[in-house]
Amino acid sequence: MRQQDLPHVFRRICRPGRRRGASMTQADDTTRDTVAAPPPVIAIDGPTASGKGTVAHGVARRLGWTVLDSGALYRLTALSALEQGIAPEDEAAVAEAARTLPVRFDGPHIYLDGREVGYDIRQERVGNFASRVAAFGSVRQALLDRQRAFRRAPGLVADGRDMGTVVFPDAALKVFLVADVEARAERRRKQLMEKGISANLEDLLRDMRERDARDTQRSVAPLAPAADAKVLDSSKMTAQETVQAILDLWNGPRGGALKPGAAGTAGKAKGFSGAAGNIAPR
């Protein structure tokens, strides 16, 4: 090999993937194009019993996407801690329970340590425990990677309280569902009655006001709409109408208003009232 040929050989070795005659910009663009974009996410956040779980499943079913019920992970952590006799004030022990959670999701079925617990985690005592321990930063951090692992093709619909602000800040669409506390309490009462669980409306109202206060006032990931979220008041909407409203947002221009004639209201989250018992857009 002639000495004057060495620089050319060196350039070919150090620049893999470069097409013959391609410019630096063209080669870099080719490399970037080979990196697949992450699957899209629709994040649906909101307070207790705002309908986000039912709506998230409806949207996911219509789109053929995966669904994440992040609240179930916190309830599973709560159930595991309760069964181990862990006090809700013991942050370290609860965080360890979250990190080592032996959970498996199989369609609509949820398994904890091999047994189906879909009914158990919906008990009010479990929900109240979950609301208290969700304020711990170490618990939220322990469950963060588990939640993000649900993101897979063709897309994910994630519901919770910090999906659009913390877990999936790059979500393609962020929706914040709100509803009057009375409407939410009545929804929860009907849900519990349908499952054969007795429920007192006044007790539910009191519990929801307490949860709203904890969720909105905690120091770590407080309940609030993302700056680029669409706030949707579902107080007078059916689940089907709310699903359609979100699909209209998804199919329309990102960040645009609801299509004319769509039920409910949606707009940029310019204001948010997180006062206990009255979570609603300003």
PDB file of C-alpha atoms in Angstrom:
ATOM      1  CA  MET A   1       0.000   0.000   0.000  1.00  0.00           C
ATOM      2  CA  ARG A   2       1.316   3.440  -0.888  1.00  0.00           C
ATOM      3  CA  GLN A   3       1.835   5.835   2.001  1.00  0.00           C
ATOM      4  CA  GLN A   4      -0.373   8.472   0.375  1.00  0.00           C
ATOM      5  CA  ASP A   5      -3.312   5.996   0.456  1.00  0.00           C
ATOM      6  CA  LEU A   6      -3.280   5.669   4.269  1.00  0.00           C
ATOM      7  CA  PRO A   7      -5.408   8.761   5.063  1.00  0.00           C
ATOM      8  CA  HIS A   8      -8.160   7.480   2.765  1.00  0.00           C
ATOM      9  CA  VAL A   9      -8.157   4.049   4.437  1.00  0.00           C
ATOM     10  CA  PHE A  10      -8.238   5.668   7.872  1.00  0.00           C
ATOM     11  CA  ARG A  11     -11.236   7.781   6.939  1.00  0.00           C
ATOM     12  CA  ARG A  12     -13.166   4.734   5.704  1.00  0.00           C
ATOM     13  CA  ILE A  13     -12.498   2.831   8.958  1.00  0.00           C
ATOM     14  CA  CYS A  14     -13.435   5.711  11.266  1.00  0.00           C
ATOM     15  CA  ARG A  15     -16.653   6.632   9.464  1.00  0.00           C
ATOM     16  CA  PRO A  16     -18.766   3.443   9.321  1.00  0.00           C
ATOM     17  CA  GLY A  17     -22.091   3.622   7.593  1.00  0.00           C
ATOM     18  CA  ARG A  18     -21.105   6.569   5.387  1.00  0.00           C
ATOM     19  CA  ARG A  19     -22.278   6.104   1.820  1.00  0.00           C
ATOM     20  CA  ARG A  20     -19.658   6.722  -0.848  1.00  0.00           C
ATOM     21  CA  GLY A  21     -19.895  10.378  -1.754  1.00  0.00           C
ATOM     22  CA  ALA A  22     -22.344  11.200   1.069  1.00  0.00           C
ATOM     23  CA  SER A  23     -21.833  14.413   2.970  1.00  0.00           C
ATOM     24  CA  MET A  24     -21.403  14.551   6.748  1.00  0.00           C
ATOM     25  CA  THR A  25     -24.962  15.871   7.148  1.00  0.00           C
ATOM     26  CA  GLN A  26     -26.431  13.082   5.005  1.00  0.00           C
ATOM     27  CA  ALA A  27     -24.577  10.416   6.993  1.00  0.00           C
ATOM     28  CA  ASP A  28     -25.685  11.874  10.322  1.00  0.00           C
ATOM     29  CA  ASP A  29     -29.308  12.016   9.127  1.00  0.00           C
ATOM     30  CA  THR A  30     -29.127   8.351   8.103  1.00  0.00           C
ATOM     31  CA  THR A  31     -27.874   7.401  11.569  1.00  0.00           C
ATOM     32  CA  ARG A  32     -30.623   9.377  13.275  1.00  0.00           C
ATOM     33  CA  ASP A  33     -33.317   7.816  11.099  1.00  0.00           C
ATOM     34  CA  THR A  34     -32.345   4.338  12.303  1.00  0.00           C
ATOM     35  CA  VAL A  35     -33.191   5.238  15.936  1.00  0.00           C
ATOM     36  CA  ALA A  36     -36.841   4.308  16.447  1.00  0.00           C
ATOM     37  CA  ALA A  37     -39.053   6.823  18.213  1.00  0.00           C
ATOM     38  CA  PRO A  38     -40.638   5.547  21.448  1.00  0.00           C
ATOM     39  CA  PRO A  39     -44.283   4.429  21.210  1.00  0.00           C
ATOM     40  CA  PRO A  40     -46.758   7.296  21.722  1.00  0.00           C
ATOM     41  CA  VAL A  41     -48.425   7.823  25.088  1.00  0.00           C
ATOM     42  CA  ILE A  42     -51.774   9.353  26.001  1.00  0.00           C
ATOM     43  CA  ALA A  43     -51.572  10.408  29.652  1.00  0.00           C
ATOM     44  CA  ILE A  44     -54.841  10.727  31.570  1.00  0.00           C
ATOM     45  CA  ASP A  45     -54.535  12.215  35.051  1.00  0.00           C
ATOM     46  CA  GLY A  46     -57.113  13.293  37.583  1.00  0.00           C
ATOM     47  CA  PRO A  47     -58.406  12.951  41.139  1.00  0.00           C
ATOM     48  CA  THR A  48     -60.068   9.933  42.705  1.00  0.00           C
ATOM     49  CA  ALA A  49     -63.175   8.667  40.868  1.00  0.00           C
ATOM     50  CA  SER A  50     -62.892  11.227  38.074  1.00  0.00           C
ATOM     51  CA  GLY A  51     -63.476   8.331  35.672  1.00  0.00           C
ATOM     52  CA  LYS A  52     -59.912   8.156  34.379  1.00  0.00           C
ATOM     53  CA  GLY A  53     -59.585   4.372  34.780  1.00  0.00           C
ATOM     54  CA  THR A  54     -62.767   3.522  32.891  1.00  0.00           C
ATOM     55  CA  VAL A  55     -61.988   6.128  30.251  1.00  0.00           C
ATOM     56  CA  ALA A  56     -58.369   4.996  29.831  1.00  0.00           C
ATOM     57  CA  HIS A  57     -59.489   1.427  29.183  1.00  0.00           C
ATOM     58  CA  GLY A  58     -62.078   2.677  26.692  1.00  0.00           C
ATOM     59  CA  VAL A  59     -59.553   4.782  24.779  1.00  0.00           C
ATOM     60  CA  ALA A  60     -56.997   1.959  24.771  1.00  0.00           C
ATOM     61  CA  ARG A  61     -59.585  -0.499  23.492  1.00  0.00           C
ATOM     62  CA  ARG A  62     -60.589   1.815  20.638  1.00  0.00           C
ATOM     63  CA  LEU A  63     -56.963   2.390  19.631  1.00  0.00           C
ATOM     64  CA  GLY A  64     -55.745  -1.164  20.242  1.00  0.00           C
ATOM     65  CA  TRP A  65     -53.108   0.091  22.678  1.00  0.00           C
ATOM     66  CA  THR A  66     -51.743  -1.114  26.012  1.00  0.00           C
ATOM     67  CA  VAL A  67     -53.255   0.431  29.147  1.00  0.00           C
ATOM     68  CA  LEU A  68     -51.548   1.283  32.443  1.00  0.00           C
ATOM     69  CA  ASP A  69     -53.602   1.641  35.617  1.00  0.00           C
ATOM     70  CA  SER A  70     -50.890   3.197  37.767  1.00  0.00           C
ATOM     71  CA  GLY A  71     -53.246   3.413  40.726  1.00  0.00           C
ATOM     72  CA  ALA A  72     -53.344  -0.382  40.810  1.00  0.00           C
ATOM     73  CA  LEU A  73     -49.599  -0.457  41.515  1.00  0.00           C
ATOM     74  CA  TYR A  74     -50.029   1.832  44.514  1.00  0.00           C
ATOM     75  CA  ARG A  75     -52.985  -0.209  45.730  1.00  0.00           C
ATOM     76  CA  LEU A  76     -50.960  -3.400  45.311  1.00  0.00           C
ATOM     77  CA  THR A  77     -48.182  -1.839  47.360  1.00  0.00           C
ATOM     78  CA  ALA A  78     -50.746  -0.871  49.991  1.00  0.00           C
ATOM     79  CA  LEU A  79     -52.270  -4.356  50.076  1.00  0.00           C
ATOM     80  CA  SER A  80     -48.844  -5.975  50.362  1.00  0.00           C
ATOM     81  CA  ALA A  81     -47.881  -3.618  53.192  1.00  0.00           C
ATOM     82  CA  LEU A  82     -51.161  -4.191  55.017  1.00  0.00           C
ATOM     83  CA  GLU A  83     -50.770  -7.954  54.798  1.00  0.00           C
ATOM     84  CA  GLN A  84     -47.233  -7.672  56.158  1.00  0.00           C
ATOM     85  CA  GLY A  85     -48.414  -5.549  59.068  1.00  0.00           C
ATOM     86  CA  ILE A  86     -46.485  -2.481  57.904  1.00  0.00           C
ATOM     87  CA  ALA A  87     -47.696   0.845  59.278  1.00  0.00           C
ATOM     88  CA  PRO A  88     -48.504   3.548  56.712  1.00  0.00           C
ATOM     89  CA  GLU A  89     -46.023   5.862  58.478  1.00  0.00           C
ATOM     90  CA  ASP A  90     -43.100   3.461  57.907  1.00  0.00           C
ATOM     91  CA  GLU A  91     -41.798   4.904  54.634  1.00  0.00           C
ATOM     92  CA  ALA A  92     -38.720   2.658  54.386  1.00  0.00           C
ATOM     93  CA  ALA A  93     -40.724  -0.543  54.842  1.00  0.00           C
ATOM     94  CA  VAL A  94     -43.441   0.535  52.404  1.00  0.00           C
ATOM     95  CA  ALA A  95     -40.818   1.510  49.809  1.00  0.00           C
ATOM     96  CA  GLU A  96     -39.194  -1.904  50.163  1.00  0.00           C
ATOM     97  CA  ALA A  97     -42.597  -3.544  49.649  1.00  0.00           C
ATOM     98  CA  ALA A  98     -42.989  -1.490  46.461  1.00  0.00           C
ATOM     99  CA  ARG A  99     -39.543  -2.467  45.156  1.00  0.00           C
ATOM    100  CA  THR A 100     -40.090  -6.189  45.751  1.00  0.00           C
ATOM    101  CA  LEU A 101     -43.752  -6.331  44.727  1.00  0.00           C
ATOM    102  CA  PRO A 102     -44.437  -9.851  43.300  1.00  0.00           C
ATOM    103  CA  VAL A 103     -47.099  -8.673  40.871  1.00  0.00           C
ATOM    104  CA  ARG A 104     -48.315  -9.960  37.514  1.00  0.00           C
ATOM    105  CA  PHE A 105     -50.870  -8.445  35.123  1.00  0.00           C
ATOM    106  CA  ASP A 106     -52.811 -10.760  32.816  1.00  0.00           C
ATOM    107  CA  GLY A 107     -55.407  -8.805  30.878  1.00  0.00           C
ATOM    108  CA  PRO A 108     -58.027  -7.626  33.375  1.00  0.00           C
ATOM    109  CA  HIS A 109     -56.630  -9.910  36.079  1.00  0.00           C
ATOM    110  CA  ILE A 110     -54.115  -8.735  38.673  1.00  0.00           C
ATOM    111  CA  TYR A 111     -52.040 -11.193  40.676  1.00  0.00           C
ATOM    112  CA  LEU A 112     -50.083 -10.551  43.864  1.00  0.00           C
ATOM    113  CA  ASP A 113     -47.727 -13.333  44.846  1.00  0.00           C
ATOM    114  CA  GLY A 114     -49.641 -15.730  42.591  1.00  0.00           C
ATOM    115  CA  ARG A 115     -53.211 -14.991  43.715  1.00  0.00           C
ATOM    116  CA  GLU A 116     -55.855 -12.861  42.002  1.00  0.00           C
ATOM    117  CA  VAL A 117     -56.385  -9.627  43.964  1.00  0.00           C
ATOM    118  CA  GLY A 118     -58.422  -7.439  41.615  1.00  0.00           C
ATOM    119  CA  TYR A 119     -61.281  -7.330  44.134  1.00  0.00           C
ATOM    120  CA  ASP A 120     -59.068  -6.893  47.206  1.00  0.00           C
ATOM    121  CA  ILE A 121     -57.207  -3.822  45.973  1.00  0.00           C
ATOM    122  CA  ARG A 122     -60.491  -1.965  45.351  1.00  0.00           C
ATOM    123  CA  GLN A 123     -61.445  -2.035  49.023  1.00  0.00           C
ATOM    124  CA  GLU A 124     -61.670   1.439  50.551  1.00  0.00           C
ATOM    125  CA  ARG A 125     -59.176   0.651  53.323  1.00  0.00           C
ATOM    126  CA  VAL A 126     -56.614  -0.299  50.688  1.00  0.00           C
ATOM    127  CA  GLY A 127     -57.343   2.855  48.709  1.00  0.00           C
ATOM    128  CA  ASN A 128     -56.950   5.055  51.779  1.00  0.00           C
ATOM    129  CA  PHE A 129     -53.649   3.357  52.669  1.00  0.00           C
ATOM    130  CA  ALA A 130     -52.442   3.793  49.089  1.00  0.00           C
ATOM    131  CA  SER A 131     -53.308   7.489  49.119  1.00  0.00           C
ATOM    132  CA  ARG A 132     -51.255   7.999  52.279  1.00  0.00           C
ATOM    133  CA  VAL A 133     -48.128   6.129  51.162  1.00  0.00           C
ATOM    134  CA  ALA A 134     -48.244   7.657  47.666  1.00  0.00           C
ATOM    135  CA  ALA A 135     -46.953  10.850  49.277  1.00  0.00           C
ATOM    136  CA  PHE A 136     -43.588   9.167  49.965  1.00  0.00           C
ATOM    137  CA  GLY A 137     -40.939  10.025  47.379  1.00  0.00           C
ATOM    138  CA  SER A 138     -39.148   6.702  47.860  1.00  0.00           C
ATOM    139  CA  VAL A 139     -42.350   4.777  47.132  1.00  0.00           C
ATOM    140  CA  ARG A 140     -43.027   6.761  43.972  1.00  0.00           C
ATOM    141  CA  GLN A 141     -39.435   6.264  42.824  1.00  0.00           C
ATOM    142  CA  ALA A 142     -39.656   2.515  43.469  1.00  0.00           C
ATOM    143  CA  LEU A 143     -42.678   2.249  41.163  1.00  0.00           C
ATOM    144  CA  LEU A 144     -41.412   4.605  38.447  1.00  0.00           C
ATOM    145  CA  ASP A 145     -39.555   2.046  36.310  1.00  0.00           C
ATOM    146  CA  ARG A 146     -42.418  -0.454  36.648  1.00  0.00           C
ATOM    147  CA  GLN A 147     -44.790   2.105  35.182  1.00  0.00           C
ATOM    148  CA  ARG A 148     -42.501   3.104  32.327  1.00  0.00           C
ATOM    149  CA  ALA A 149     -42.046  -0.559  31.386  1.00  0.00           C
ATOM    150  CA  PHE A 150     -45.672  -0.591  30.174  1.00  0.00           C
ATOM    151  CA  ARG A 151     -44.705   1.628  27.241  1.00  0.00           C
ATOM    152  CA  ARG A 152     -44.706  -0.588  24.177  1.00  0.00           C
ATOM    153  CA  ALA A 153     -45.872  -0.509  20.561  1.00  0.00           C
ATOM    154  CA  PRO A 154     -48.255   0.466  19.137  1.00  0.00           C
ATOM    155  CA  GLY A 155     -48.930   2.863  22.034  1.00  0.00           C
ATOM    156  CA  LEU A 156     -49.884   3.292  25.690  1.00  0.00           C
ATOM    157  CA  VAL A 157     -52.797   4.925  27.485  1.00  0.00           C
ATOM    158  CA  ALA A 158     -51.658   5.649  31.045  1.00  0.00           C
ATOM    159  CA  ASP A 159     -53.944   6.809  33.831  1.00  0.00           C
ATOM    160  CA  GLY A 160     -52.929   8.115  37.219  1.00  0.00           C
ATOM    161  CA  ARG A 161     -52.086  11.328  39.012  1.00  0.00           C
ATOM    162  CA  ASP A 162     -48.642  12.193  37.628  1.00  0.00           C
ATOM    163  CA  MET A 163     -48.558  10.441  34.260  1.00  0.00           C
ATOM    164  CA  GLY A 164     -48.192  13.660  32.268  1.00  0.00           C
ATOM    165  CA  THR A 165     -45.968  15.493  34.738  1.00  0.00           C
ATOM    166  CA  VAL A 166     -43.503  12.857  35.996  1.00  0.00           C
ATOM    167  CA  VAL A 167     -43.849   9.379  34.498  1.00  0.00           C
ATOM    168  CA  PHE A 168     -44.374  10.308  30.831  1.00  0.00           C
ATOM    169  CA  PRO A 169     -43.534  14.018  30.478  1.00  0.00           C
ATOM    170  CA  ASP A 170     -43.078  13.433  26.729  1.00  0.00           C
ATOM    171  CA  ALA A 171     -46.619  12.063  26.277  1.00  0.00           C
ATOM    172  CA  ALA A 172     -48.078  13.005  22.893  1.00  0.00           C
ATOM    173  CA  LEU A 173     -51.396  13.959  24.505  1.00  0.00           C
ATOM    174  CA  LYS A 174     -52.007  14.880  28.137  1.00  0.00           C
ATOM    175  CA  VAL A 175     -55.539  15.010  29.505  1.00  0.00           C
ATOM    176  CA  PHE A 176     -56.505  16.094  33.014  1.00  0.00           C
ATOM    177  CA  LEU A 177     -59.954  14.834  34.009  1.00  0.00           C
ATOM    178  CA  VAL A 178     -61.904  16.720  36.647  1.00  0.00           C
ATOM    179  CA  ALA A 179     -65.398  16.370  38.111  1.00  0.00           C
ATOM    180  CA  ASP A 180     -67.370  17.749  41.041  1.00  0.00           C
ATOM    181  CA  VAL A 181     -66.663  15.854  44.252  1.00  0.00           C
ATOM    182  CA  GLU A 182     -70.366  14.983  44.613  1.00  0.00           C
ATOM    183  CA  ALA A 183     -70.409  13.436  41.144  1.00  0.00           C
ATOM    184  CA  ARG A 184     -67.221  11.526  41.898  1.00  0.00           C
ATOM    185  CA  ALA A 185     -68.540  10.199  45.193  1.00  0.00           C
ATOM    186  CA  GLU A 186     -71.747   9.001  43.535  1.00  0.00           C
ATOM    187  CA  ARG A 187     -69.726   7.267  40.802  1.00  0.00           C
ATOM    188  CA  ARG A 188     -67.608   5.493  43.392  1.00  0.00           C
ATOM    189  CA  ARG A 189     -70.688   4.440  45.362  1.00  0.00           C
ATOM    190  CA  LYS A 190     -72.211   2.884  42.232  1.00  0.00           C
ATOM    191  CA  GLN A 191     -68.944   1.123  41.386  1.00  0.00           C
ATOM    192  CA  LEU A 192     -68.738  -0.383  44.860  1.00  0.00           C
ATOM    193  CA  MET A 193     -72.404  -1.384  44.914  1.00  0.00           C
ATOM    194  CA  GLU A 194     -72.011  -3.151  41.563  1.00  0.00           C
ATOM    195  CA  LYS A 195     -69.197  -5.184  43.109  1.00  0.00           C
ATOM    196  CA  GLY A 196     -71.321  -6.075  46.119  1.00  0.00           C
ATOM    197  CA  ILE A 197     -69.462  -3.715  48.442  1.00  0.00           C
ATOM    198  CA  SER A 198     -71.590  -1.590  50.770  1.00  0.00           C
ATOM    199  CA  ALA A 199     -70.830   2.126  50.658  1.00  0.00           C
ATOM    200  CA  ASN A 200     -72.109   5.200  52.480  1.00  0.00           C
ATOM    201  CA  LEU A 201     -72.212   8.354  50.372  1.00  0.00           C
ATOM    202  CA  GLU A 202     -71.280  10.697  53.234  1.00  0.00           C
ATOM    203  CA  ASP A 203     -68.295   8.529  54.147  1.00  0.00           C
ATOM    204  CA  LEU A 204     -67.176   8.506  50.524  1.00  0.00           C
ATOM    205  CA  LEU A 205     -67.467  12.292  50.311  1.00  0.00           C
ATOM    206  CA  ARG A 206     -65.359  12.719  53.438  1.00  0.00           C
ATOM    207  CA  ASP A 207     -62.738  10.241  52.218  1.00  0.00           C
ATOM    208  CA  MET A 208     -62.523  11.918  48.809  1.00  0.00           C
ATOM    209  CA  ARG A 209     -62.045  15.363  50.303  1.00  0.00           C
ATOM    210  CA  GLU A 210     -59.243  13.984  52.465  1.00  0.00           C
ATOM    211  CA  ARG A 211     -57.622  12.245  49.484  1.00  0.00           C
ATOM    212  CA  ASP A 212     -57.904  15.361  47.350  1.00  0.00           C
ATOM    213  CA  ALA A 213     -56.136  17.336  50.066  1.00  0.00           C
ATOM    214  CA  ARG A 214     -53.337  14.772  50.370  1.00  0.00           C
ATOM    215  CA  ASP A 215     -52.919  14.427  46.609  1.00  0.00           C
ATOM    216  CA  THR A 216     -52.807  18.146  45.852  1.00  0.00           C
ATOM    217  CA  GLN A 217     -50.730  19.206  48.852  1.00  0.00           C
ATOM    218  CA  ARG A 218     -48.009  16.539  48.938  1.00  0.00           C
ATOM    219  CA  SER A 219     -44.478  17.753  48.311  1.00  0.00           C
ATOM    220  CA  VAL A 220     -43.604  15.003  45.808  1.00  0.00           C
ATOM    221  CA  ALA A 221     -45.467  14.928  42.465  1.00  0.00           C
ATOM    222  CA  PRO A 222     -48.611  16.716  43.697  1.00  0.00           C
ATOM    223  CA  LEU A 223     -51.805  16.229  41.735  1.00  0.00           C
ATOM    224  CA  ALA A 224     -51.935  18.993  39.129  1.00  0.00           C
ATOM    225  CA  PRO A 225     -52.327  19.256  35.355  1.00  0.00           C
ATOM    226  CA  ALA A 226     -49.210  19.456  33.222  1.00  0.00           C
ATOM    227  CA  ALA A 227     -48.598  22.866  31.671  1.00  0.00           C
ATOM    228  CA  ASP A 228     -49.534  21.462  28.250  1.00  0.00           C
ATOM    229  CA  ALA A 229     -52.467  19.315  29.422  1.00  0.00           C
ATOM    230  CA  LYS A 230     -56.051  19.599  28.238  1.00  0.00           C
ATOM    231  CA  VAL A 231     -58.471  19.932  31.166  1.00  0.00           C
ATOM    232  CA  LEU A 232     -61.707  18.007  30.630  1.00  0.00           C
ATOM    233  CA  ASP A 233     -64.643  18.325  33.040  1.00  0.00           C
ATOM    234  CA  SER A 234     -66.532  15.033  33.001  1.00  0.00           C
ATOM    235  CA  SER A 235     -69.079  15.902  35.708  1.00  0.00           C
ATOM    236  CA  LYS A 236     -72.010  15.712  33.281  1.00  0.00           C
ATOM    237  CA  MET A 237     -70.508  13.350  30.718  1.00  0.00           C
ATOM    238  CA  THR A 238     -70.939   9.624  30.342  1.00  0.00           C
ATOM    239  CA  ALA A 239     -67.868   7.416  30.112  1.00  0.00           C
ATOM    240  CA  GLN A 240     -68.523   6.908  26.396  1.00  0.00           C
ATOM    241  CA  GLU A 241     -68.740  10.665  25.792  1.00  0.00           C
ATOM    242  CA  THR A 242     -65.490  11.234  27.658  1.00  0.00           C
ATOM    243  CA  VAL A 243     -63.744   8.509  25.654  1.00  0.00           C
ATOM    244  CA  GLN A 244     -64.934  10.080  22.418  1.00  0.00           C
ATOM    245  CA  ALA A 245     -63.827  13.547  23.542  1.00  0.00           C
ATOM    246  CA  ILE A 246     -60.295  12.255  24.147  1.00  0.00           C
ATOM    247  CA  LEU A 247     -60.255  10.425  20.822  1.00  0.00           C
ATOM    248  CA  ASP A 248     -61.337  13.668  19.144  1.00  0.00           C
ATOM    249  CA  LEU A 249     -58.380  15.395  20.774  1.00  0.00           C
ATOM    250  CA  TRP A 250     -56.046  12.616  19.650  1.00  0.00           C
ATOM    251  CA  ASN A 251     -57.297  12.585  16.071  1.00  0.00           C
ATOM    252  CA  GLY A 252     -57.353  16.373  15.811  1.00  0.00           C
ATOM    253  CA  PRO A 253     -54.462  18.839  15.962  1.00  0.00           C
ATOM    254  CA  ARG A 254     -52.365  18.201  19.084  1.00  0.00           C
ATOM    255  CA  GLY A 255     -53.187  20.777  21.712  1.00  0.00           C
ATOM    256  CA  GLY A 256     -56.219  22.036  19.797  1.00  0.00           C
ATOM    257  CA  ALA A 257     -59.711  22.432  21.114  1.00  0.00           C
ATOM    258  CA  LEU A 258     -62.351  19.744  21.021  1.00  0.00           C
ATOM    259  CA  LYS A 259     -64.152  19.373  17.738  1.00  0.00           C
ATOM    260  CA  PRO A 260     -67.407  21.366  17.479  1.00  0.00           C
ATOM    261  CA  GLY A 261     -70.300  19.524  19.072  1.00  0.00           C
ATOM    262  CA  ALA A 262     -68.154  17.281  21.268  1.00  0.00           C
ATOM    263  CA  ALA A 263     -69.458  16.819  24.793  1.00  0.00           C
ATOM    264  CA  GLY A 264     -67.682  18.480  27.691  1.00  0.00           C
ATOM    265  CA  THR A 265     -65.043  21.163  27.743  1.00  0.00           C
ATOM    266  CA  ALA A 266     -61.330  21.095  27.192  1.00  0.00           C
ATOM    267  CA  GLY A 267     -58.722  23.754  27.194  1.00  0.00           C
ATOM    268  CA  LYS A 268     -55.165  24.480  28.121  1.00  0.00           C
ATOM    269  CA  ALA A 269     -54.524  24.099  31.834  1.00  0.00           C
ATOM    270  CA  LYS A 270     -54.173  27.785  32.635  1.00  0.00           C
ATOM    271  CA  GLY A 271     -55.596  27.365  36.117  1.00  0.00           C
ATOM    272  CA  PHE A 272     -56.375  24.563  38.504  1.00  0.00           C
ATOM    273  CA  SER A 273     -58.229  24.568  41.786  1.00  0.00           C
ATOM    274  CA  GLY A 274     -56.933  21.777  43.981  1.00  0.00           C
ATOM    275  CA  ALA A 275     -58.896  22.685  47.081  1.00  0.00           C
ATOM    276  CA  ALA A 276     -60.084  19.620  48.938  1.00  0.00           C
ATOM    277  CA  GLY A 277     -63.464  18.515  47.719  1.00  0.00           C
ATOM    278  CA  ASN A 278     -63.644  20.851  44.739  1.00  0.00           C
ATOM    279  CA  ILE A 279     -61.169  19.879  42.058  1.00  0.00           C
ATOM    280  CA  ALA A 280     -62.292  21.678  38.919  1.00  0.00           C
ATOM    281  CA  PRO A 281     -60.857  23.880  36.177  1.00  0.00           C
ATOM    282  CA  ARG A 282     -60.931  27.595  36.845  1.00  0.00           C
TER     283      ARG A 282
END
